PDB file of N, CA and C in Angstrom:
ATOM      1  N   MET V   1       0.771  -1.160  -0.011  1.00  0.00           N
ATOM      2  CA  MET V   1      -0.092   0.106  -0.083  1.00  0.00           C
ATOM      3  C   MET V   1       0.801   1.149  -0.125  1.00  0.00           C
ATOM      4  N   ASP V   2       0.301   2.196  -0.690  1.00  0.00           N
ATOM      5  CA  ASP V   2       1.136   3.356  -0.689  1.00  0.00           C
ATOM      6  C   ASP V   2       1.383   4.166   0.789  1.00  0.00           C
ATOM      7  N   GLY V   3       2.629   4.405   0.973  1.00  0.00           N
ATOM      8  CA  GLY V   3       3.279   4.856   2.290  1.00  0.00           C
ATOM      9  C   GLY V   3       2.646   6.103   2.671  1.00  0.00           C
ATOM     10  N   MET V   4       2.052   6.859   1.791  1.00  0.00           N
ATOM     11  CA  MET V   4       1.611   8.269   2.054  1.00  0.00           C
ATOM     12  C   MET V   4      -0.147   8.110   2.420  1.00  0.00           C
ATOM     13  N   ILE V   5      -0.444   6.728   2.312  1.00  0.00           N
ATOM     14  CA  ILE V   5      -2.005   6.488   3.166  1.00  0.00           C
ATOM     15  C   ILE V   5      -1.958   6.301   4.498  1.00  0.00           C
ATOM     16  N   ALA V   6      -2.418   7.156   5.287  1.00  0.00           N
ATOM     17  CA  ALA V   6      -2.307   6.831   6.791  1.00  0.00           C
ATOM     18  C   ALA V   6      -2.872   5.688   7.604  1.00  0.00           C
ATOM     19  N   TYR V   7      -2.600   5.334   8.587  1.00  0.00           N
ATOM     20  CA  TYR V   7      -3.174   4.355   8.987  1.00  0.00           C
ATOM     21  C   TYR V   7      -5.090   4.058   8.991  1.00  0.00           C
ATOM     22  N   CYS V   8      -5.588   5.306   9.165  1.00  0.00           N
ATOM     23  CA  CYS V   8      -6.784   5.174   8.955  1.00  0.00           C
ATOM     24  C   CYS V   8      -7.464   5.279   7.671  1.00  0.00           C
ATOM     25  N   GLY V   9      -6.722   5.388   6.646  1.00  0.00           N
ATOM     26  CA  GLY V   9      -7.101   5.386   5.187  1.00  0.00           C
ATOM     27  C   GLY V   9      -6.919   6.644   4.730  1.00  0.00           C
ATOM     28  N   LEU V  10      -6.802   7.875   5.441  1.00  0.00           N
ATOM     29  CA  LEU V  10      -6.713   9.274   4.865  1.00  0.00           C
ATOM     30  C   LEU V  10      -5.389   9.367   4.048  1.00  0.00           C
ATOM     31  N   ASP V  11      -5.344  10.179   2.987  1.00  0.00           N
ATOM     32  CA  ASP V  11      -4.145  10.339   2.339  1.00  0.00           C
ATOM     33  C   ASP V  11      -3.570  11.529   2.716  1.00  0.00           C
ATOM     34  N   CYS V  12      -2.250  11.472   3.364  1.00  0.00           N
ATOM     35  CA  CYS V  12      -1.605  12.438   3.956  1.00  0.00           C
ATOM     36  C   CYS V  12      -1.331  13.585   2.978  1.00  0.00           C
ATOM     37  N   ARG V  13      -1.064  13.130   1.618  1.00  0.00           N
ATOM     38  CA  ARG V  13      -1.018  14.186   0.713  1.00  0.00           C
ATOM     39  C   ARG V  13      -1.968  15.236   0.839  1.00  0.00           C
ATOM     40  N   GLU V  14      -3.319  14.964   1.341  1.00  0.00           N
ATOM     41  CA  GLU V  14      -4.282  15.859   1.478  1.00  0.00           C
ATOM     42  C   GLU V  14      -4.513  16.377   2.748  1.00  0.00           C
ATOM     43  N   CYS V  15      -3.515  15.977   3.579  1.00  0.00           N
ATOM     44  CA  CYS V  15      -3.899  16.588   4.898  1.00  0.00           C
ATOM     45  C   CYS V  15      -3.118  18.228   5.216  1.00  0.00           C
ATOM     46  N   ASP V  16      -3.843  18.813   5.761  1.00  0.00           N
ATOM     47  CA  ASP V  16      -3.480  20.423   6.078  1.00  0.00           C
ATOM     48  C   ASP V  16      -2.140  20.332   6.679  1.00  0.00           C
ATOM     49  N   ALA V  17      -1.732  19.383   7.667  1.00  0.00           N
ATOM     50  CA  ALA V  17      -0.408  19.380   8.342  1.00  0.00           C
ATOM     51  C   ALA V  17       0.661  18.955   7.328  1.00  0.00           C
ATOM     52  N   TYR V  18       0.578  17.906   6.535  1.00  0.00           N
ATOM     53  CA  TYR V  18       1.573  17.569   5.701  1.00  0.00           C
ATOM     54  C   TYR V  18       1.660  18.808   4.554  1.00  0.00           C
ATOM     55  N   LEU V  19       0.571  19.395   4.140  1.00  0.00           N
ATOM     56  CA  LEU V  19       0.687  20.332   3.137  1.00  0.00           C
ATOM     57  C   LEU V  19       1.341  21.792   3.619  1.00  0.00           C
ATOM     58  N   ALA V  20       1.001  21.601   4.877  1.00  0.00           N
ATOM     59  CA  ALA V  20       1.740  23.153   5.430  1.00  0.00           C
ATOM     60  C   ALA V  20       3.178  22.883   5.764  1.00  0.00           C
ATOM     61  N   THR V  21       3.676  21.453   5.891  1.00  0.00           N
ATOM     62  CA  THR V  21       4.787  21.201   6.176  1.00  0.00           C
ATOM     63  C   THR V  21       5.736  21.405   4.755  1.00  0.00           C
ATOM     64  N   VAL V  22       5.279  20.716   3.898  1.00  0.00           N
ATOM     65  CA  VAL V  22       5.765  20.880   2.761  1.00  0.00           C
ATOM     66  C   VAL V  22       5.996  21.881   1.741  1.00  0.00           C
ATOM     67  N   ASN V  23       5.162  22.900   2.295  1.00  0.00           N
ATOM     68  CA  ASN V  23       5.187  24.114   1.360  1.00  0.00           C
ATOM     69  C   ASN V  23       5.376  25.315   2.564  1.00  0.00           C
ATOM     70  N   ASN V  24       5.985  24.712   3.574  1.00  0.00           N
ATOM     71  CA  ASN V  24       6.393  25.729   4.834  1.00  0.00           C
ATOM     72  C   ASN V  24       5.355  27.066   4.813  1.00  0.00           C
ATOM     73  N   ASP V  25       4.237  26.835   5.024  1.00  0.00           N
ATOM     74  CA  ASP V  25       3.029  27.726   4.931  1.00  0.00           C
ATOM     75  C   ASP V  25       2.609  27.833   6.411  1.00  0.00           C
ATOM     76  N   TRP V  26       3.011  29.237   6.849  1.00  0.00           N
ATOM     77  CA  TRP V  26       2.702  29.171   8.355  1.00  0.00           C
ATOM     78  C   TRP V  26       1.236  29.558   8.501  1.00  0.00           C
ATOM     79  N   ALA V  27       0.587  30.348   7.626  1.00  0.00           N
ATOM     80  CA  ALA V  27      -0.929  30.643   7.750  1.00  0.00           C
ATOM     81  C   ALA V  27      -1.574  29.443   7.750  1.00  0.00           C
ATOM     82  N   LEU V  28      -1.388  28.203   6.881  1.00  0.00           N
ATOM     83  CA  LEU V  28      -1.843  27.089   7.179  1.00  0.00           C
ATOM     84  C   LEU V  28      -1.823  26.387   8.112  1.00  0.00           C
ATOM     85  N   ARG V  29      -0.254  26.250   8.848  1.00  0.00           N
ATOM     86  CA  ARG V  29       0.121  25.951  10.275  1.00  0.00           C
ATOM     87  C   ARG V  29      -1.177  26.559  11.376  1.00  0.00           C
ATOM     88  N   GLU V  30      -1.236  27.659  11.206  1.00  0.00           N
ATOM     89  CA  GLU V  30      -2.233  28.451  12.121  1.00  0.00           C
ATOM     90  C   GLU V  30      -3.637  27.900  12.250  1.00  0.00           C
ATOM     91  N   LYS V  31      -4.085  28.012  10.956  1.00  0.00           N
ATOM     92  CA  LYS V  31      -5.498  27.441  10.537  1.00  0.00           C
ATOM     93  C   LYS V  31      -5.776  25.895  11.066  1.00  0.00           C
ATOM     94  N   THR V  32      -4.690  25.047  10.799  1.00  0.00           N
ATOM     95  CA  THR V  32      -4.789  23.718  11.293  1.00  0.00           C
ATOM     96  C   THR V  32      -4.778  23.530  12.639  1.00  0.00           C
ATOM     97  N   ALA V  33      -3.943  24.077  13.310  1.00  0.00           N
ATOM     98  CA  ALA V  33      -3.721  24.056  14.632  1.00  0.00           C
ATOM     99  C   ALA V  33      -4.960  24.605  15.603  1.00  0.00           C
ATOM    100  N   LYS V  34      -5.665  25.852  15.006  1.00  0.00           N
ATOM    101  CA  LYS V  34      -6.729  26.332  15.703  1.00  0.00           C
ATOM    102  C   LYS V  34      -7.770  25.060  15.498  1.00  0.00           C
ATOM    103  N   LEU V  35      -8.233  24.523  14.221  1.00  0.00           N
ATOM    104  CA  LEU V  35      -9.112  23.676  14.204  1.00  0.00           C
ATOM    105  C   LEU V  35      -8.875  22.548  15.244  1.00  0.00           C
ATOM    106  N   TRP V  36      -7.730  21.774  14.698  1.00  0.00           N
ATOM    107  CA  TRP V  36      -7.221  20.594  15.272  1.00  0.00           C
ATOM    108  C   TRP V  36      -7.463  20.682  17.162  1.00  0.00           C
ATOM    109  N   ALA V  37      -7.015  22.053  17.844  1.00  0.00           N
ATOM    110  CA  ALA V  37      -7.318  22.231  18.997  1.00  0.00           C
ATOM    111  C   ALA V  37      -8.458  22.222  19.549  1.00  0.00           C
ATOM    112  N   LYS V  38      -9.462  22.897  18.802  1.00  0.00           N
ATOM    113  CA  LYS V  38     -10.782  23.003  19.033  1.00  0.00           C
ATOM    114  C   LYS V  38     -11.386  21.566  18.793  1.00  0.00           C
ATOM    115  N   LEU V  39     -11.263  20.836  17.840  1.00  0.00           N
ATOM    116  CA  LEU V  39     -11.876  19.221  17.544  1.00  0.00           C
ATOM    117  C   LEU V  39     -11.328  18.498  18.693  1.00  0.00           C
ATOM    118  N   ASN V  40     -10.135  18.461  19.047  1.00  0.00           N
ATOM    119  CA  ASN V  40      -9.377  17.560  19.924  1.00  0.00           C
ATOM    120  C   ASN V  40      -9.665  18.120  21.605  1.00  0.00           C
ATOM    121  N   ASP V  41      -9.940  19.074  21.658  1.00  0.00           N
ATOM    122  CA  ASP V  41      -9.790  19.907  23.168  1.00  0.00           C
ATOM    123  C   ASP V  41      -8.429  19.617  23.576  1.00  0.00           C
ATOM    124  N   ALA V  42      -7.453  20.038  22.595  1.00  0.00           N
ATOM    125  CA  ALA V  42      -5.927  19.862  23.236  1.00  0.00           C
ATOM    126  C   ALA V  42      -5.160  21.093  22.627  1.00  0.00           C
ATOM    127  N   PRO V  43      -3.979  21.417  23.207  1.00  0.00           N
ATOM    128  CA  PRO V  43      -3.344  22.547  23.143  1.00  0.00           C
ATOM    129  C   PRO V  43      -2.635  22.430  21.957  1.00  0.00           C
ATOM    130  N   ILE V  44      -2.828  22.223  21.081  1.00  0.00           N
ATOM    131  CA  ILE V  44      -2.157  22.199  19.539  1.00  0.00           C
ATOM    132  C   ILE V  44      -1.690  23.731  18.998  1.00  0.00           C
ATOM    133  N   LEU V  45      -0.801  23.737  18.930  1.00  0.00           N
ATOM    134  CA  LEU V  45      -0.199  25.036  18.574  1.00  0.00           C
ATOM    135  C   LEU V  45       0.580  25.243  17.002  1.00  0.00           C
ATOM    136  N   PRO V  46       0.540  26.168  16.357  1.00  0.00           N
ATOM    137  CA  PRO V  46       0.994  26.205  15.079  1.00  0.00           C
ATOM    138  C   PRO V  46       2.515  25.438  14.777  1.00  0.00           C
ATOM    139  N   GLU V  47       3.391  25.754  15.804  1.00  0.00           N
ATOM    140  CA  GLU V  47       4.517  25.221  15.696  1.00  0.00           C
ATOM    141  C   GLU V  47       4.473  23.514  15.998  1.00  0.00           C
ATOM    142  N   HIS V  48       3.225  23.229  16.189  1.00  0.00           N
ATOM    143  CA  HIS V  48       3.218  21.363  16.177  1.00  0.00           C
ATOM    144  C   HIS V  48       2.835  21.135  14.887  1.00  0.00           C
ATOM    145  N   ILE V  49       2.507  21.812  14.003  1.00  0.00           N
ATOM    146  CA  ILE V  49       1.885  21.363  12.705  1.00  0.00           C
ATOM    147  C   ILE V  49       2.901  21.225  11.841  1.00  0.00           C
ATOM    148  N   ASN V  50       3.752  20.240  12.106  1.00  0.00           N
ATOM    149  CA  ASN V  50       4.778  19.664  10.716  1.00  0.00           C
ATOM    150  C   ASN V  50       4.938  18.207  10.764  1.00  0.00           C
ATOM    151  N   CYS V  51       4.324  17.629   9.563  1.00  0.00           N
ATOM    152  CA  CYS V  51       4.117  16.647   9.703  1.00  0.00           C
ATOM    153  C   CYS V  51       4.564  15.903   8.090  1.00  0.00           C
ATOM    154  N   GLN V  52       5.262  14.741   7.911  1.00  0.00           N
ATOM    155  CA  GLN V  52       5.999  14.315   6.755  1.00  0.00           C
ATOM    156  C   GLN V  52       5.071  12.788   6.173  1.00  0.00           C
ATOM    157  N   GLY V  53       4.033  12.847   7.101  1.00  0.00           N
ATOM    158  CA  GLY V  53       3.179  11.483   6.765  1.00  0.00           C
ATOM    159  C   GLY V  53       2.890  10.641   8.004  1.00  0.00           C
ATOM    160  N   CYS V  54       1.777  10.199   8.205  1.00  0.00           N
ATOM    161  CA  CYS V  54       1.641   9.366   9.363  1.00  0.00           C
ATOM    162  C   CYS V  54       2.321   8.125   9.461  1.00  0.00           C
ATOM    163  N   ARG V  55       2.785   7.423   7.970  1.00  0.00           N
ATOM    164  CA  ARG V  55       3.287   6.374   8.335  1.00  0.00           C
ATOM    165  C   ARG V  55       5.035   6.520   7.613  1.00  0.00           C
ATOM    166  N   ALA V  56       4.866   7.725   7.166  1.00  0.00           N
ATOM    167  CA  ALA V  56       6.158   7.948   6.479  1.00  0.00           C
ATOM    168  C   ALA V  56       7.189   8.201   7.317  1.00  0.00           C
ATOM    169  N   GLY V  57       8.662   7.944   7.160  1.00  0.00           N
ATOM    170  CA  GLY V  57       9.407   8.468   8.242  1.00  0.00           C
ATOM    171  C   GLY V  57       9.579   9.715   8.341  1.00  0.00           C
ATOM    172  N   GLY V  58      10.319  10.593   9.206  1.00  0.00           N
ATOM    173  CA  GLY V  58      10.316  12.200   9.593  1.00  0.00           C
ATOM    174  C   GLY V  58       9.438  12.615  10.707  1.00  0.00           C
ATOM    175  N   VAL V  59       9.254  13.740  10.823  1.00  0.00           N
ATOM    176  CA  VAL V  59       8.594  14.463  11.782  1.00  0.00           C
ATOM    177  C   VAL V  59       6.822  14.109  11.647  1.00  0.00           C
ATOM    178  N   LYS V  60       6.394  14.078  12.702  1.00  0.00           N
ATOM    179  CA  LYS V  60       4.827  13.886  13.037  1.00  0.00           C
ATOM    180  C   LYS V  60       4.185  15.070  13.782  1.00  0.00           C
ATOM    181  N   THR V  61       3.151  15.359  13.711  1.00  0.00           N
ATOM    182  CA  THR V  61       2.518  16.425  14.302  1.00  0.00           C
ATOM    183  C   THR V  61       2.325  15.865  15.504  1.00  0.00           C
ATOM    184  N   VAL V  62       2.352  16.762  16.678  1.00  0.00           N
ATOM    185  CA  VAL V  62       1.890  16.276  18.126  1.00  0.00           C
ATOM    186  C   VAL V  62       0.525  15.507  18.199  1.00  0.00           C
ATOM    187  N   PHE V  63      -0.365  15.546  17.280  1.00  0.00           N
ATOM    188  CA  PHE V  63      -1.816  14.981  17.289  1.00  0.00           C
ATOM    189  C   PHE V  63      -1.380  13.658  16.653  1.00  0.00           C
ATOM    190  N   CYS V  64      -0.786  13.517  15.586  1.00  0.00           N
ATOM    191  CA  CYS V  64      -0.635  12.069  15.090  1.00  0.00           C
ATOM    192  C   CYS V  64       0.583  11.161  15.668  1.00  0.00           C
ATOM    193  N   GLU V  65       1.556  12.111  16.453  1.00  0.00           N
ATOM    194  CA  GLU V  65       2.417  10.951  16.967  1.00  0.00           C
ATOM    195  C   GLU V  65       1.866  10.535  18.445  1.00  0.00           C
ATOM    196  N   GLY V  66       1.072  11.599  19.233  1.00  0.00           N
ATOM    197  CA  GLY V  66       0.643  11.118  20.346  1.00  0.00           C
ATOM    198  C   GLY V  66      -0.478  11.015  20.813  1.00  0.00           C
ATOM    199  N   ILE V  67      -1.459  11.480  19.983  1.00  0.00           N
ATOM    200  CA  ILE V  67      -2.960  11.702  20.439  1.00  0.00           C
ATOM    201  C   ILE V  67      -3.703  10.849  19.702  1.00  0.00           C
ATOM    202  N   CYS V  68      -3.444  10.478  18.530  1.00  0.00           N
ATOM    203  CA  CYS V  68      -4.316   9.713  17.615  1.00  0.00           C
ATOM    204  C   CYS V  68      -4.465   8.113  18.045  1.00  0.00           C
ATOM    205  N   ALA V  69      -5.665   7.984  18.169  1.00  0.00           N
ATOM    206  CA  ALA V  69      -6.058   6.669  18.889  1.00  0.00           C
ATOM    207  C   ALA V  69      -5.936   5.674  17.621  1.00  0.00           C
ATOM    208  N   VAL V  70      -6.202   5.936  16.585  1.00  0.00           N
ATOM    209  CA  VAL V  70      -6.207   5.165  15.302  1.00  0.00           C
ATOM    210  C   VAL V  70      -4.695   4.648  15.235  1.00  0.00           C
ATOM    211  N   ARG V  71      -3.893   5.449  15.320  1.00  0.00           N
ATOM    212  CA  ARG V  71      -2.498   5.291  14.772  1.00  0.00           C
ATOM    213  C   ARG V  71      -1.587   4.233  16.027  1.00  0.00           C
ATOM    214  N   ARG V  72      -2.177   4.863  17.362  1.00  0.00           N
ATOM    215  CA  ARG V  72      -1.834   3.975  18.524  1.00  0.00           C
ATOM    216  C   ARG V  72      -1.930   2.465  18.085  1.00  0.00           C
ATOM    217  N   CYS V  73      -3.537   2.295  18.030  1.00  0.00           N
ATOM    218  CA  CYS V  73      -4.056   1.016  17.966  1.00  0.00           C
ATOM    219  C   CYS V  73      -3.361   0.398  16.740  1.00  0.00           C
ATOM    220  N   ALA V  74      -3.184   0.997  15.470  1.00  0.00           N
ATOM    221  CA  ALA V  74      -2.573   0.248  14.513  1.00  0.00           C
ATOM    222  C   ALA V  74      -1.156  -0.116  14.905  1.00  0.00           C
ATOM    223  N   LEU V  75      -0.349   0.709  15.581  1.00  0.00           N
ATOM    224  CA  LEU V  75       0.987   0.519  15.679  1.00  0.00           C
ATOM    225  C   LEU V  75       0.880  -0.743  16.665  1.00  0.00           C
ATOM    226  N   GLY V  76       0.013  -0.753  17.720  1.00  0.00           N
ATOM    227  CA  GLY V  76       0.023  -1.806  18.717  1.00  0.00           C
ATOM    228  C   GLY V  76      -0.148  -3.249  18.142  1.00  0.00           C
ATOM    229  N   LYS V  77      -1.134  -3.232  17.182  1.00  0.00           N
ATOM    230  CA  LYS V  77      -1.588  -4.262  16.461  1.00  0.00           C
ATOM    231  C   LYS V  77      -0.522  -4.796  15.433  1.00  0.00           C
ATOM    232  N   GLY V  78       0.232  -4.153  14.909  1.00  0.00           N
ATOM    233  CA  GLY V  78       1.311  -4.117  13.797  1.00  0.00           C
ATOM    234  C   GLY V  78       1.039  -4.207  12.476  1.00  0.00           C
ATOM    235  N   VAL V  79      -0.090  -3.246  12.177  1.00  0.00           N
ATOM    236  CA  VAL V  79      -0.613  -3.438  10.989  1.00  0.00           C
ATOM    237  C   VAL V  79      -0.277  -2.586  10.417  1.00  0.00           C
ATOM    238  N   ALA V  80      -0.078  -2.477   9.106  1.00  0.00           N
ATOM    239  CA  ALA V  80       0.486  -1.382   7.942  1.00  0.00           C
ATOM    240  C   ALA V  80      -0.913  -0.196   8.047  1.00  0.00           C
ATOM    241  N   THR V  81      -2.055  -0.585   7.958  1.00  0.00           N
ATOM    242  CA  THR V  81      -3.358   0.306   8.013  1.00  0.00           C
ATOM    243  C   THR V  81      -4.412  -0.577   8.746  1.00  0.00           C
ATOM    244  N   CYS V  82      -5.338  -0.022   9.179  1.00  0.00           N
ATOM    245  CA  CYS V  82      -6.623  -0.509   9.715  1.00  0.00           C
ATOM    246  C   CYS V  82      -7.029  -1.510   8.711  1.00  0.00           C
ATOM    247  N   GLY V  83      -6.997  -1.219   7.396  1.00  0.00           N
ATOM    248  CA  GLY V  83      -7.550  -2.234   6.451  1.00  0.00           C
ATOM    249  C   GLY V  83      -7.098  -3.730   6.566  1.00  0.00           C
ATOM    250  N   GLU V  84      -5.793  -3.769   7.407  1.00  0.00           N
ATOM    251  CA  GLU V  84      -5.271  -5.071   7.356  1.00  0.00           C
ATOM    252  C   GLU V  84      -5.863  -5.805   8.786  1.00  0.00           C
ATOM    253  N   CYS V  85      -6.492  -5.175   9.545  1.00  0.00           N
ATOM    254  CA  CYS V  85      -7.028  -5.457  10.811  1.00  0.00           C
ATOM    255  C   CYS V  85      -8.289  -6.134  10.340  1.00  0.00           C
ATOM    256  N   PRO V  86      -8.481  -7.552  10.905  1.00  0.00           N
ATOM    257  CA  PRO V  86      -9.931  -7.975  10.458  1.00  0.00           C
ATOM    258  C   PRO V  86     -11.349  -7.269  11.036  1.00  0.00           C
ATOM    259  N   ASP V  87     -11.250  -6.458  12.011  1.00  0.00           N
ATOM    260  CA  ASP V  87     -12.359  -5.721  12.624  1.00  0.00           C
ATOM    261  C   ASP V  87     -12.487  -4.486  12.245  1.00  0.00           C
ATOM    262  N   TRP V  88     -11.556  -4.043  11.310  1.00  0.00           N
ATOM    263  CA  TRP V  88     -11.832  -2.532  10.869  1.00  0.00           C
ATOM    264  C   TRP V  88     -13.079  -1.882  10.630  1.00  0.00           C
ATOM    265  N   ARG V  89     -14.150  -2.959   9.730  1.00  0.00           N
ATOM    266  CA  ARG V  89     -15.396  -2.448   9.422  1.00  0.00           C
ATOM    267  C   ARG V  89     -16.318  -1.808  10.374  1.00  0.00           C
ATOM    268  N   GLY V  90     -16.208  -2.691  11.505  1.00  0.00           N
ATOM    269  CA  GLY V  90     -16.783  -2.268  12.633  1.00  0.00           C
ATOM    270  C   GLY V  90     -16.640  -1.364  13.866  1.00  0.00           C
ATOM    271  N   CYS V  91     -15.025  -1.138  13.757  1.00  0.00           N
ATOM    272  CA  CYS V  91     -14.174  -0.442  14.652  1.00  0.00           C
ATOM    273  C   CYS V  91     -14.624   1.005  14.935  1.00  0.00           C
ATOM    274  N   PRO V  92     -15.202   1.234  16.100  1.00  0.00           N
ATOM    275  CA  PRO V  92     -15.130   2.414  16.534  1.00  0.00           C
ATOM    276  C   PRO V  92     -14.237   3.399  16.596  1.00  0.00           C
ATOM    277  N   THR V  93     -12.928   3.095  16.820  1.00  0.00           N
ATOM    278  CA  THR V  93     -11.809   3.856  16.836  1.00  0.00           C
ATOM    279  C   THR V  93     -11.800   4.592  15.395  1.00  0.00           C
ATOM    280  N   VAL V  94     -11.664   3.784  14.406  1.00  0.00           N
ATOM    281  CA  VAL V  94     -11.423   4.267  12.856  1.00  0.00           C
ATOM    282  C   VAL V  94     -12.965   4.813  12.349  1.00  0.00           C
ATOM    283  N   GLY V  95     -13.692   4.659  12.961  1.00  0.00           N
ATOM    284  CA  GLY V  95     -15.342   4.668  12.549  1.00  0.00           C
ATOM    285  C   GLY V  95     -15.719   6.153  12.107  1.00  0.00           C
ATOM    286  N   ALA V  96     -15.194   7.232  13.091  1.00  0.00           N
ATOM    287  CA  ALA V  96     -15.557   8.394  12.904  1.00  0.00           C
ATOM    288  C   ALA V  96     -14.520   9.104  11.540  1.00  0.00           C
ATOM    289  N   VAL V  97     -13.651   8.609  11.314  1.00  0.00           N
ATOM    290  CA  VAL V  97     -12.841   9.044  10.096  1.00  0.00           C
ATOM    291  C   VAL V  97     -13.473   8.305   9.099  1.00  0.00           C
ATOM    292  N   LEU V  98     -13.759   7.118   8.997  1.00  0.00           N
ATOM    293  CA  LEU V  98     -14.319   6.631   7.864  1.00  0.00           C
ATOM    294  C   LEU V  98     -15.817   7.268   7.364  1.00  0.00           C
ATOM    295  N   GLU V  99     -16.620   7.547   8.515  1.00  0.00           N
ATOM    296  CA  GLU V  99     -17.946   8.110   8.515  1.00  0.00           C
ATOM    297  C   GLU V  99     -17.885   9.278   7.698  1.00  0.00           C
ATOM    298  N   ASN V 100     -17.050   9.952   8.106  1.00  0.00           N
ATOM    299  CA  ASN V 100     -16.436  11.548   7.300  1.00  0.00           C
ATOM    300  C   ASN V 100     -15.719  11.556   5.931  1.00  0.00           C
ATOM    301  N   SER V 101     -15.226  10.207   5.640  1.00  0.00           N
ATOM    302  CA  SER V 101     -14.195  10.501   4.461  1.00  0.00           C
ATOM    303  C   SER V 101     -14.439   8.981   3.726  1.00  0.00           C
ATOM    304  N   PRO V 102     -15.404   9.115   3.015  1.00  0.00           N
ATOM    305  CA  PRO V 102     -15.636   7.688   1.842  1.00  0.00           C
ATOM    306  C   PRO V 102     -14.336   7.441   1.291  1.00  0.00           C
ATOM    307  N   SER V 103     -13.515   8.250   0.969  1.00  0.00           N
ATOM    308  CA  SER V 103     -12.217   8.280   0.227  1.00  0.00           C
ATOM    309  C   SER V 103     -11.227   7.285   1.117  1.00  0.00           C
ATOM    310  N   ALA V 104     -11.367   7.418   2.523  1.00  0.00           N
ATOM    311  CA  ALA V 104     -10.577   6.962   3.461  1.00  0.00           C
ATOM    312  C   ALA V 104     -10.674   5.201   3.466  1.00  0.00           C
ATOM    313  N   ARG V 105     -12.218   5.062   3.566  1.00  0.00           N
ATOM    314  CA  ARG V 105     -12.670   3.614   3.421  1.00  0.00           C
ATOM    315  C   ARG V 105     -12.348   3.177   2.372  1.00  0.00           C
ATOM    316  N   GLU V 106     -12.336   3.496   1.144  1.00  0.00           N
ATOM    317  CA  GLU V 106     -12.068   3.005  -0.181  1.00  0.00           C
ATOM    318  C   GLU V 106     -10.363   2.727  -0.150  1.00  0.00           C
ATOM    319  N   ASN V 107      -9.560   3.606   0.154  1.00  0.00           N
ATOM    320  CA  ASN V 107      -8.405   3.370   0.553  1.00  0.00           C
ATOM    321  C   ASN V 107      -7.863   2.177   1.411  1.00  0.00           C
ATOM    322  N   LEU V 108      -8.759   1.828   2.501  1.00  0.00           N
ATOM    323  CA  LEU V 108      -8.900   0.952   3.418  1.00  0.00           C
ATOM    324  C   LEU V 108      -8.691  -0.438   2.827  1.00  0.00           C
ATOM    325  N   LYS V 109      -9.726  -0.468   1.852  1.00  0.00           N
ATOM    326  CA  LYS V 109     -10.269  -1.470   0.875  1.00  0.00           C
ATOM    327  C   LYS V 109      -9.260  -2.004  -0.222  1.00  0.00           C
ATOM    328  N   GLY V 110      -8.383  -1.077  -0.674  1.00  0.00           N
ATOM    329  CA  GLY V 110      -7.345  -1.339  -1.583  1.00  0.00           C
ATOM    330  C   GLY V 110      -6.434  -2.039  -0.878  1.00  0.00           C
TER     331      GLY V 110
END
């Protein structure tokens, strides 16, 4: 599977944190930090928005590295993505992502 597909099936190349990193876009870092802090009720700052991909080598955002329950679960199970887990279709951990992103579901099927 493509190394830029996250554990949850999202395409990291479409993620604002990844885009802010590769384009060195401070305004996008600020926007992303504000949104992610609100969504996760966590102190996420613009300087935390640096990521080269969930499964790729290199830097990860504070969210992806330490907060993301999907990533923690997949790493714990030793799977490349949730699509390798036999329980992913009914999994509440990845379910919210899949509910909001049909393309993530398709990526996990592939």
